Coordinates of C-alpha atoms in Angstrom, one line a residue:
Chain A
M1 CA -46.7 -62.5 -44.6
A2 CA -48.1 -65.6 -42.8
D3 CA -49.4 -64.8 -39.4
I4 CA -47.4 -66.1 -36.4
S5 CA -49.6 -66.9 -33.4
P6 CA -48.4 -65.7 -30.1
E7 CA -48.2 -69.3 -28.9
V8 CA -45.9 -70.2 -31.8
A9 CA -43.9 -67.1 -31.2
A10 CA -43.4 -68.0 -27.6
T11 CA -42.3 -71.5 -28.4
V12 CA -40.0 -70.3 -31.0
A13 CA -38.5 -67.9 -28.5
A14 CA -38.2 -70.7 -26.0
L15 CA -36.1 -72.8 -28.1
S16 CA -32.4 -73.0 -27.5
P17 CA -30.1 -71.0 -29.9
Q18 CA -28.8 -74.5 -31.1
Q19 CA -32.3 -75.7 -31.9
R20 CA -33.2 -72.4 -33.7
A21 CA -30.1 -72.7 -35.7
V22 CA -30.8 -76.2 -36.8
I23 CA -34.4 -75.4 -37.5
F24 CA -33.5 -72.5 -39.7
L25 CA -30.7 -74.3 -41.5
T26 CA -32.9 -77.4 -42.0
Y27 CA -36.1 -75.6 -43.1
W28 CA -35.0 -72.4 -44.6
E29 CA -31.7 -73.2 -46.1
D30 CA -32.8 -76.6 -46.9
L31 CA -29.6 -78.4 -45.6
D32 CA -29.4 -81.9 -44.8
V33 CA -28.1 -83.3 -41.3
R34 CA -24.6 -83.7 -42.7
A35 CA -24.3 -80.1 -44.0
V36 CA -26.0 -78.6 -40.9
A37 CA -23.4 -80.5 -38.7
D38 CA -20.6 -79.3 -40.9
L39 CA -21.6 -75.7 -40.9
L40 CA -22.3 -75.7 -37.1
D41 CA -19.1 -77.7 -36.5
V42 CA -21.0 -80.3 -34.4
S43 CA -21.6 -83.9 -34.9
E44 CA -24.6 -85.3 -37.0
G45 CA -25.9 -86.8 -33.8
T46 CA -26.0 -83.5 -32.0
V47 CA -28.0 -82.0 -35.0
R48 CA -30.4 -84.8 -34.9
R49 CA -30.9 -84.3 -31.2
H50 CA -31.4 -80.6 -31.4
L51 CA -33.9 -81.2 -34.3
A52 CA -35.8 -83.8 -32.6
R53 CA -36.3 -81.7 -29.5
A54 CA -37.2 -78.6 -31.5
R55 CA -39.5 -80.5 -33.5
S56 CA -41.2 -82.1 -30.5
K57 CA -41.8 -78.6 -29.0
L58 CA -43.2 -77.1 -32.3
R59 CA -45.5 -80.1 -33.0
E60 CA -47.4 -79.0 -30.0
V61 CA -48.2 -75.6 -31.2
L62 CA -48.2 -76.2 -35.0
R63 CA -51.1 -78.8 -35.0
Chain B
M1 CA -27.8 -85.5 -50.5
T2 CA -28.8 -88.9 -49.3
D3 CA -32.0 -89.9 -47.7
D4 CA -29.9 -91.0 -44.7
H5 CA -29.0 -87.4 -44.0
R6 CA -32.6 -86.0 -44.6
V7 CA -34.6 -85.3 -41.4
G8 CA -38.0 -86.5 -40.6
S9 CA -40.0 -89.3 -42.0
A10 CA -43.1 -89.5 -44.3
D11 CA -45.2 -89.3 -41.2
D12 CA -43.6 -86.0 -40.2
A13 CA -44.4 -84.5 -43.6
P14 CA -47.3 -82.4 -42.2
L15 CA -45.2 -81.2 -39.5
D16 CA -42.2 -80.5 -41.7
Q17 CA -44.5 -78.4 -44.0
A18 CA -45.9 -76.5 -41.0
I19 CA -42.2 -75.7 -39.7
R20 CA -41.3 -74.7 -43.1
R21 CA -44.2 -72.3 -43.4
M22 CA -43.5 -71.0 -40.0
V23 CA -39.7 -70.4 -40.7
G24 CA -40.7 -68.7 -44.0
A25 CA -43.1 -66.2 -42.2
L26 CA -40.4 -65.5 -39.5
V27 CA -37.7 -64.8 -42.1
E28 CA -40.0 -62.5 -44.1
A29 CA -40.4 -60.6 -40.8
A30 CA -36.7 -59.8 -40.8
P31 CA -35.6 -56.3 -40.6
E32 CA -34.0 -54.4 -43.5
P33 CA -30.4 -54.2 -44.0
P34 CA -28.5 -51.1 -43.5
P35 CA -29.0 -48.5 -46.2
L36 CA -26.4 -48.2 -48.8
P37 CA -24.3 -45.0 -48.5
T38 CA -25.4 -41.8 -50.2
P39 CA -23.9 -41.4 -53.5
G40 CA -20.8 -39.5 -53.5
V41 CA -19.7 -40.4 -50.1
T42 CA -17.3 -43.0 -48.9
P43 CA -17.4 -46.8 -47.8
A44 CA -14.7 -49.4 -46.6
P45 CA -13.9 -53.4 -46.4
T46 CA -14.9 -56.2 -44.1
P47 CA -13.3 -59.3 -42.8
T48 CA -14.2 -62.9 -42.6
H49 CA -13.3 -64.6 -39.2
E50 CA -12.4 -67.9 -37.7
Q51 CA -15.8 -68.3 -36.1
D52 CA -17.7 -67.9 -39.3
R53 CA -19.4 -71.3 -38.9
R54 CA -20.3 -70.9 -35.5
R55 CA -21.7 -67.5 -36.0
W56 CA -24.2 -69.2 -38.3
S57 CA -26.0 -70.9 -35.5
A58 CA -26.5 -67.4 -33.9
V59 CA -27.5 -66.0 -37.2
A60 CA -30.1 -68.7 -37.7
A61 CA -31.2 -68.2 -34.0
A62 CA -31.6 -64.5 -34.7
M63 CA -33.5 -65.2 -37.8
L64 CA -36.1 -67.3 -35.8
L65 CA -36.4 -64.7 -33.1
I66 CA -38.1 -62.3 -35.5
V67 CA -41.6 -62.8 -34.7
G68 CA -44.5 -61.2 -36.4
G69 CA -42.3 -58.3 -37.6
V70 CA -42.4 -57.1 -34.1
G71 CA -39.2 -57.3 -32.5
W72 CA -37.0 -59.6 -30.8
W73 CA -34.6 -58.8 -33.3
M74 CA -31.2 -59.4 -31.8
A75 CA -29.1 -57.2 -34.2
A76 CA -29.9 -53.8 -35.3
G77 CA -30.0 -52.4 -31.7
D78 CA -30.3 -48.7 -31.4
R79 CA -28.1 -47.8 -34.3
D80 CA -30.5 -49.1 -37.1
P81 CA -34.0 -49.0 -36.4
V82 CA -35.8 -52.2 -37.3
Q83 CA -37.8 -51.9 -40.4
P84 CA -40.4 -54.4 -42.0
V85 CA -38.8 -56.6 -44.4
A86 CA -37.9 -58.0 -47.1
T87 CA -37.9 -61.3 -48.7
E88 CA -34.4 -60.5 -50.1
A89 CA -32.8 -60.5 -46.6
V90 CA -29.7 -62.5 -45.9
P91 CA -28.2 -63.2 -42.6
V92 CA -25.0 -61.5 -41.8
A93 CA -22.6 -61.0 -38.9
H94 CA -22.6 -57.4 -38.1
Q95 CA -20.1 -55.2 -36.1
A96 CA -20.2 -51.6 -35.2
I97 CA -16.9 -50.2 -34.1
R98 CA -15.5 -46.9 -32.8
W99 CA -11.9 -46.7 -33.6
T100 CA -9.7 -43.8 -32.4
Q101 CA -6.1 -43.0 -32.7
E102 CA -4.1 -40.5 -30.7
V103 CA -0.7 -39.7 -32.0
E104 CA 2.2 -37.7 -30.6
L105 CA 4.7 -37.2 -33.3
P106 CA 7.5 -34.9 -32.2
C107 CA 9.2 -35.0 -35.6
E108 CA 9.4 -32.2 -38.0
G109 CA 7.3 -32.5 -41.2
G110 CA 5.3 -35.4 -39.9
A111 CA 1.7 -36.2 -40.7
G112 CA -1.3 -37.7 -38.9
A113 CA -0.6 -36.3 -35.5
G114 CA -3.4 -35.7 -33.2
T115 CA -6.7 -37.6 -32.8
T116 CA -8.4 -39.4 -35.4
A117 CA -11.8 -41.1 -35.1
I118 CA -13.5 -43.6 -37.4
E119 CA -16.8 -45.2 -37.2
L120 CA -16.7 -48.6 -38.8
E121 CA -19.4 -51.2 -39.6
L122 CA -18.9 -54.6 -41.0
W123 CA -21.2 -56.9 -42.5
V124 CA -20.2 -60.4 -43.4
D125 CA -22.4 -62.6 -45.5
V126 CA -20.9 -66.0 -44.8
A127 CA -23.0 -68.0 -47.1
G128 CA -22.7 -65.6 -50.0
E129 CA -18.9 -65.2 -49.3
R130 CA -19.2 -61.5 -49.4
V131 CA -17.9 -58.9 -47.0
R132 CA -18.7 -55.1 -46.8
Q133 CA -17.2 -52.6 -44.6
Q134 CA -18.3 -49.0 -44.1
A135 CA -15.9 -46.3 -42.7
T136 CA -17.2 -42.9 -41.7
Y137 CA -14.4 -40.4 -41.0
A138 CA -14.5 -37.4 -38.6
D139 CA -14.8 -35.1 -41.7
G140 CA -17.9 -36.8 -42.8
A141 CA -16.1 -38.8 -45.6
V142 CA -17.6 -42.3 -46.1
R143 CA -16.1 -45.2 -47.8
N144 CA -17.5 -48.6 -48.6
Q145 CA -15.5 -51.6 -49.6
I146 CA -16.9 -54.9 -50.7
W147 CA -15.0 -58.1 -51.1
E148 CA -16.3 -61.1 -52.9
G149 CA -14.5 -64.3 -51.6
S150 CA -12.5 -63.8 -48.5
Q151 CA -11.1 -60.5 -47.4
D152 CA -7.6 -61.8 -47.3
H153 CA -7.8 -63.7 -50.9
P154 CA -10.8 -62.0 -52.5
A155 CA -12.1 -62.9 -56.0
R156 CA -12.9 -59.3 -56.6
K157 CA -12.8 -56.2 -54.4
F158 CA -15.0 -53.1 -55.0
E159 CA -14.6 -49.6 -53.6
R160 CA -16.9 -46.7 -53.5
G161 CA -15.8 -43.2 -51.8
S162 CA -12.5 -42.4 -50.4
S163 CA -10.6 -42.6 -47.1
S164 CA -9.6 -39.4 -45.3
Y165 CA -7.5 -41.3 -42.9
V166 CA -3.9 -39.9 -42.7
A167 CA -1.4 -42.5 -41.3
P168 CA 1.1 -41.1 -38.9
T169 CA 4.4 -40.9 -40.5
C170 CA 7.8 -39.1 -40.0
P171 CA 9.9 -38.4 -42.7
R172 CA 12.7 -40.1 -40.9
W173 CA 11.2 -43.1 -39.6
G174 CA 8.3 -43.8 -41.9
A175 CA 5.0 -45.1 -40.8
A176 CA 4.3 -45.4 -37.2
A177 CA 2.9 -48.8 -35.8
V178 CA -0.7 -48.8 -35.3
D179 CA -3.3 -51.4 -34.4
N180 CA -5.8 -52.2 -37.3
T181 CA -8.0 -54.4 -35.1
P182 CA -11.1 -53.0 -36.7
G183 CA -10.2 -54.4 -40.0
M184 CA -10.0 -57.9 -38.9
M185 CA -13.2 -59.4 -37.3
G186 CA -11.2 -62.5 -36.5
R187 CA -9.1 -60.5 -34.2
L188 CA -12.1 -59.3 -32.3
A189 CA -12.7 -62.6 -30.7
G190 CA -10.6 -61.6 -27.7
P191 CA -7.0 -62.5 -26.6
G192 CA -7.4 -66.1 -25.2
P193 CA -6.6 -68.2 -23.6
D194 CA -8.9 -67.7 -20.7
L195 CA -7.2 -66.4 -17.6
T196 CA -8.2 -66.2 -14.1
P197 CA -7.7 -62.6 -12.7
G198 CA -3.9 -62.5 -11.5
D199 CA -2.9 -65.4 -13.6
S200 CA -0.6 -64.9 -16.6
S201 CA 0.3 -66.7 -19.8
G202 CA 3.4 -65.5 -21.6
R203 CA 3.4 -61.9 -21.6
R204 CA -0.3 -61.5 -21.0
I205 CA -1.8 -61.1 -17.4
A206 CA -5.5 -60.9 -16.2
V207 CA -5.4 -57.7 -14.3
P208 CA -7.2 -58.0 -10.9
G209 CA -9.9 -55.7 -9.8
E210 CA -12.9 -54.0 -11.3
H211 CA -12.6 -52.6 -14.8
T212 CA -14.8 -50.8 -17.2
D213 CA -14.3 -50.1 -20.9
E214 CA -14.6 -46.5 -22.4
I215 CA -18.4 -46.7 -22.5
G216 CA -18.8 -47.8 -19.0
R217 CA -19.3 -51.6 -19.6
S218 CA -18.0 -53.9 -16.7
A219 CA -15.2 -55.9 -18.1
E220 CA -12.3 -58.3 -17.4
L221 CA -9.0 -56.9 -18.3
V222 CA -6.2 -58.8 -19.9
R223 CA -3.0 -56.9 -20.6
E224 CA 0.1 -57.6 -22.5
E225 CA 3.2 -55.5 -22.0
S226 CA 6.5 -55.6 -23.7
E227 CA 9.5 -53.2 -24.1
G228 CA 13.0 -53.5 -25.7
T229 CA 14.9 -51.6 -28.2
A230 CA 14.1 -51.0 -31.8
Q231 CA 16.8 -50.6 -34.3
L232 CA 15.7 -47.5 -36.4
D233 CA 18.7 -46.9 -38.5
D234 CA 17.9 -43.9 -40.6
G235 CA 21.5 -43.1 -41.1
G236 CA 21.3 -40.6 -38.2
P237 CA 22.7 -40.9 -34.7
A238 CA 19.7 -42.3 -33.1
G239 CA 20.5 -46.1 -33.7
S240 CA 18.8 -48.1 -30.9
V241 CA 15.6 -46.5 -29.6
P242 CA 13.8 -47.9 -26.5
F243 CA 10.2 -48.8 -27.0
R244 CA 7.4 -49.9 -24.7
Q245 CA 4.0 -51.2 -25.8
T246 CA 0.8 -52.2 -24.1
L247 CA -2.2 -54.1 -25.4
D248 CA -5.2 -54.2 -23.4
W249 CA -8.3 -56.2 -24.0
Y250 CA -11.5 -55.5 -22.1
L251 CA -13.6 -58.7 -22.1
E252 CA -17.2 -59.2 -21.4
P253 CA -17.5 -61.2 -18.1
G254 CA -18.7 -64.7 -18.7
T255 CA -18.6 -64.8 -22.6
G256 CA -15.0 -63.5 -23.0
R257 CA -16.3 -61.4 -25.9
L258 CA -14.3 -58.4 -26.9
L259 CA -15.6 -55.1 -25.7
Q260 CA -12.6 -52.9 -26.3
S261 CA -9.0 -53.2 -27.1
T262 CA -6.4 -50.5 -26.5
F263 CA -3.0 -50.6 -28.1
R264 CA -0.4 -48.1 -27.0
I265 CA 3.3 -48.0 -28.4
E266 CA 5.9 -45.5 -27.5
L267 CA 9.2 -45.2 -29.4
E268 CA 11.1 -42.9 -27.1
G269 CA 11.5 -39.5 -28.9
V270 CA 10.0 -40.8 -32.1
Y271 CA 6.3 -41.3 -31.6
T272 CA 3.6 -42.4 -29.3
V273 CA 0.5 -43.9 -30.8
T274 CA -2.6 -45.1 -28.8
T275 CA -5.3 -46.9 -30.8
T276 CA -8.5 -47.8 -29.2
T277 CA -11.1 -50.1 -30.6
V278 CA -14.6 -50.2 -28.9
V279 CA -17.0 -52.7 -30.0
L280 CA -20.5 -51.1 -30.1
A281 CA -22.2 -53.9 -31.5
D282 CA -21.4 -57.5 -32.5
E283 CA -24.5 -59.3 -33.6
D284 CA -26.2 -61.4 -36.2
V285 CA -28.7 -59.6 -38.3
A286 CA -30.6 -59.8 -41.6
V287 CA -29.8 -57.2 -44.2
A288 CA -31.2 -56.7 -47.7
R289 CA -29.3 -58.7 -50.4
A290 CA -28.9 -55.3 -52.2
S291 CA -26.6 -54.3 -49.5
F292 CA -23.9 -56.1 -51.3
D293 CA -24.8 -54.9 -54.8
T294 CA -21.8 -53.4 -56.4
D295 CA -23.5 -50.8 -58.6
G296 CA -21.8 -47.5 -58.4
Y297 CA -18.6 -49.2 -57.0
E298 CA -15.2 -49.2 -58.7
L299 CA -13.7 -52.6 -59.3
V300 CA -10.3 -52.2 -57.8
Y301 CA -9.1 -55.9 -57.7
E302 CA -9.8 -59.2 -59.6
A303 CA -7.9 -62.3 -58.9
P304 CA -6.2 -63.7 -61.9
A305 CA -7.7 -66.8 -63.5
F306 CA -5.6 -69.8 -64.0
D307 CA -6.5 -72.7 -66.3
G308 CA -3.6 -75.0 -65.6
R309 CA -3.7 -78.1 -63.4
H310 CA -2.8 -78.0 -59.7
A311 CA -0.3 -80.4 -58.2
T312 CA -1.0 -81.8 -54.8
A313 CA 2.0 -81.5 -52.5
E314 CA 3.2 -84.1 -50.2
A315 CA 4.0 -83.4 -46.5
V316 CA 7.7 -83.4 -45.7
E317 CA 9.7 -82.6 -42.4
P318 CA 10.3 -79.0 -42.0
T319 CA 13.8 -77.8 -42.3
V320 CA 13.3 -74.0 -42.1
Q321 CA 12.5 -72.3 -38.8
V322 CA 9.5 -70.3 -40.1
G323 CA 8.1 -68.5 -37.0
P324 CA 4.6 -67.9 -35.8
D325 CA 4.8 -64.2 -36.3
R326 CA 7.4 -63.7 -38.8
Y327 CA 8.8 -65.7 -42.0
W328 CA 12.3 -65.6 -40.8
P329 CA 14.1 -65.8 -38.5
S330 CA 12.3 -67.3 -35.7
D331 CA 15.1 -66.0 -33.5
P332 CA 15.2 -62.3 -33.9
T333 CA 18.8 -62.1 -33.1
A334 CA 20.0 -63.4 -36.6
G335 CA 21.8 -60.4 -37.6
D336 CA 22.5 -56.9 -36.6
D337 CA 22.0 -55.5 -40.1
P338 CA 20.2 -56.2 -43.2
E339 CA 23.3 -57.5 -45.2
T340 CA 24.3 -59.9 -42.3
S341 CA 20.6 -61.2 -42.1
A342 CA 20.4 -61.6 -45.9
R343 CA 23.7 -63.5 -45.9
R344 CA 22.6 -65.9 -43.3
F345 CA 19.1 -66.3 -45.0
A346 CA 20.9 -67.1 -48.3
T347 CA 23.1 -69.8 -46.6
E348 CA 20.7 -71.3 -44.3
V349 CA 17.4 -71.3 -46.3
L350 CA 18.4 -70.9 -50.0
G351 CA 21.6 -73.0 -49.6
W352 CA 23.5 -70.4 -51.5
T353 CA 27.1 -70.2 -50.3
G354 CA 29.4 -67.5 -51.7
S355 CA 26.5 -65.5 -53.0
E356 CA 26.9 -61.8 -53.9
V357 CA 24.8 -59.5 -51.5
V358 CA 24.0 -56.1 -52.7
T359 CA 22.3 -53.8 -50.0
A360 CA 20.2 -50.6 -50.8
P361 CA 21.9 -47.6 -49.7
G362 CA 19.2 -46.9 -47.1
P363 CA 15.8 -47.8 -45.9
D364 CA 12.6 -46.8 -47.7
D365 CA 10.2 -44.3 -46.3
G366 CA 8.7 -47.2 -44.3
G367 CA 11.8 -48.4 -42.6
A368 CA 12.2 -51.4 -44.9
W369 CA 15.6 -52.3 -46.4
E370 CA 15.9 -54.1 -49.6
V371 CA 18.7 -56.6 -50.3
T372 CA 19.6 -58.4 -53.4
V373 CA 21.2 -61.9 -53.1
D374 CA 22.6 -63.3 -56.2
D375 CA 23.9 -67.0 -56.4
R376 CA 26.4 -66.1 -59.1
R377 CA 24.9 -68.8 -61.3
G378 CA 22.1 -66.5 -62.8
H379 CA 19.5 -66.6 -60.1
S380 CA 18.7 -63.8 -57.6
V381 CA 16.2 -63.0 -55.0
E382 CA 15.0 -59.5 -53.7
L383 CA 14.7 -59.6 -50.0
T384 CA 13.2 -56.9 -47.8
F385 CA 13.9 -56.7 -44.1
V386 CA 12.5 -54.5 -41.6
P387 CA 14.0 -53.7 -38.0
I388 CA 12.7 -55.5 -35.1
P389 CA 14.0 -55.8 -31.5
G390 CA 17.4 -57.4 -31.6
G391 CA 17.7 -57.7 -35.1
W392 CA 16.1 -57.8 -38.7
E393 CA 13.0 -59.5 -39.8
L394 CA 12.4 -60.8 -43.4
L395 CA 9.4 -59.0 -44.4
R396 CA 9.0 -60.3 -47.9
I397 CA 10.6 -61.9 -50.9
D398 CA 9.6 -60.0 -54.1
S399 CA 8.3 -62.3 -56.7
G400 CA 5.4 -62.5 -59.2
I401 CA 1.8 -62.4 -58.1
I402 CA 1.0 -65.4 -56.1
D403 CA -2.7 -66.0 -55.3
S404 CA -3.7 -67.8 -52.3
S405 CA -7.1 -69.3 -52.3
I406 CA -9.2 -72.2 -51.2
A407 CA -9.3 -75.3 -53.4
P408 CA -12.4 -77.1 -54.1
D409 CA -11.6 -79.7 -51.5
G410 CA -11.0 -76.9 -48.9
N411 CA -7.3 -77.0 -48.8
T412 CA -5.0 -74.0 -49.4
Q413 CA -4.3 -73.5 -53.0
L414 CA -1.5 -71.5 -54.5
D415 CA -1.6 -70.2 -58.0
L416 CA 1.9 -68.7 -59.0
P417 CA 4.4 -68.5 -61.8
F418 CA 7.3 -70.7 -61.7
P419 CA 10.6 -69.7 -62.6
V420 CA 12.1 -71.3 -65.8
G421 CA 13.8 -74.6 -64.8
T422 CA 11.8 -75.3 -61.8
T423 CA 11.0 -78.9 -61.3
E424 CA 10.2 -79.0 -57.6
L425 CA 8.5 -76.6 -55.0
V426 CA 9.3 -76.8 -51.5
V427 CA 7.0 -74.9 -49.1
E428 CA 8.1 -74.3 -45.7
G429 CA 5.7 -72.6 -43.4
H430 CA 4.1 -71.9 -40.1
L431 CA 0.2 -72.4 -39.9
D432 CA -2.1 -71.2 -37.0
P433 CA -3.5 -73.8 -36.2
G434 CA -1.1 -76.4 -37.4
G435 CA 2.5 -75.1 -36.4
R436 CA 5.6 -75.8 -38.5
R437 CA 4.8 -77.6 -41.8
A438 CA 6.5 -78.2 -44.9
W439 CA 5.4 -79.7 -48.2
R440 CA 7.1 -80.6 -51.6
A441 CA 5.5 -80.9 -55.0
T442 CA 6.7 -81.9 -58.4
I443 CA 6.4 -79.0 -61.0
E444 CA 5.8 -79.8 -64.7
A445 CA 5.5 -77.6 -67.6
A446 CA 1.6 -77.4 -67.3
T447 CA 1.5 -76.9 -63.5
A448 CA -0.3 -73.8 -62.7
G449 CA -0.4 -74.1 -58.9
V450 CA -0.1 -76.2 -55.9
I451 CA -2.6 -77.6 -53.3
L452 CA -1.2 -77.9 -49.9
P453 CA -3.0 -80.9 -48.1
E454 CA -4.5 -80.8 -44.7
T455 CA -4.7 -77.1 -44.7
T456 CA -8.4 -76.6 -44.5
D457 CA -10.3 -73.6 -43.3
D458 CA -7.7 -71.2 -44.7
P459 CA -5.5 -71.1 -41.6
M460 CA -3.4 -68.2 -40.9
K461 CA -0.1 -68.9 -42.6
L462 CA 3.4 -67.7 -43.2
L463 CA 5.0 -69.6 -46.1
I464 CA 8.5 -69.5 -47.6
L465 CA 8.4 -71.0 -51.1
L466 CA 11.7 -72.4 -52.5
Y467 CA 11.8 -73.1 -56.4
R468 CA 14.4 -76.0 -57.0
D469 CA 15.7 -77.2 -60.3
A470 CA 16.3 -80.7 -61.5
E471 CA 19.6 -80.8 -59.5
G472 CA 17.9 -79.8 -56.3
R473 CA 19.4 -76.4 -56.3
T474 CA 17.2 -73.5 -55.1
I475 CA 16.8 -71.1 -58.2
G476 CA 14.2 -68.7 -56.6
A477 CA 12.0 -68.0 -53.5
A478 CA 8.9 -66.2 -52.6
T479 CA 6.8 -65.7 -49.6
V480 CA 3.1 -65.9 -49.0
G481 CA 1.1 -64.8 -45.9
G482 CA -2.4 -64.5 -44.9
G483 CA -5.3 -66.6 -44.0
R484 CA -8.4 -66.1 -41.9
L485 CA -7.0 -66.1 -38.5
R486 CA -5.2 -63.2 -37.0
D487 CA -2.9 -63.1 -34.0
P488 CA -4.4 -60.4 -31.8
S489 CA -1.0 -59.2 -30.8
T490 CA 0.0 -58.6 -34.3
I491 CA 1.0 -55.1 -35.1
T492 CA 0.9 -53.7 -38.6
T493 CA 1.3 -50.3 -40.2
E494 CA -2.1 -50.5 -41.9
A495 CA -4.9 -48.7 -40.2
P496 CA -8.5 -49.3 -40.7
G497 CA -10.2 -47.7 -43.6
S498 CA -7.0 -46.5 -44.7

């Protein structure tokens, strides 16, 4: 298993549940925005917002 | 999938790869699923529920909370120790439930009196469309059941072990009513609508004051009480029997999540049954994919395959008052005996006037009464009625096996045999959500089933099917029920793990 730094772990933990859900479905389940929106019963715009914010936070610790 | 719906851009590729690696590492850190039961012991079934989609977000969130194999695992709690994992983990919705039943059964020769306790665990693999339920009985027996597809309309169902549950029954009255909440995850969402303490909605009231559930958790209490008279005609002198029932929901303050439900029903001089469901865990976890393996299980059901084409019905105006909780009548005062009810059903729903009605000499062991209605033109239907306060309720119309499933487009699909001479199928129903609906479809020789438009997500449904011939006469009928949603106030005679 790859190591997860404490910093990354803390950042992940600080994500909102919606942001974590979108990250998981996008990068683990490999779903596109439309599929994630459908699965979570939210709009595609909402998915994009959660994804953008989560990526922004993760960008700082995954450089 | 189109590029328009992909996330990120070429510039984001390194970040995307880093996130993907991170997610992979987190998922690998997920704990193992619950162990499979020991050979020779028993298991039980699991439900899907209306919030499957939304639960996914929590499932996904939970997956990402497992960091470094250590431990912010939302799920397993105290009951299943977190273990290192497992690339074959799948996210599931998990519930652990303690279900108890206390029965006073004053009749002679009855069974199932006293206290019964069952520990239930449910795992729902939404993406994999599999459900597993494990029931552990007080005598140590364990039963596992696995459904593939939905629990209501499984493609296949497997069992391992056996139930030691004894349903409360009296020789005179048949099975007592018990609450089977543990078998229906969809029902564990709480009673809704939200009520402020002191307010009421229908028969439900939010009880003011401080409340705690059986295991001491602070809770808001919503109560529904009703009373009336049950017609229990066993041929004896009892006739009308007063009944009282109370359904309590203990809800987590702030979230409304169900912590406990308690259902008590008393039929004066007949039986008193109290069933209590305590939700010990309701969480999203990851379990080993192997938890849903069916090796060692017995295949107990497999849905029939149909090769014919399916007709898409068109919506029409409803003409039959299908009720939200019963097929017919929506008004429970339709008749004071099964024969009267059957005659009225034949006239009002089937359009059969002057039909011959033959009533069984008495109810079956469960209190149901069968009535045959013949239109004197070579067609007949077998109706089964059960007593309800104020009258009789149509429980079902016996017919061939009708499989209700989800069509590729997400709508409800009915696969069914059509009586010879059928040229049109009329479906009258009540959906939740959706209310009263009706459809008609043209039936040809090759038609194997019908798809009902605008019925996505497998709503809770009660449908009456009317087969019509070329002259528009009804030549047969059937009933179809089920769906993902369950009315929390529904009372059935089926017990969990039974």
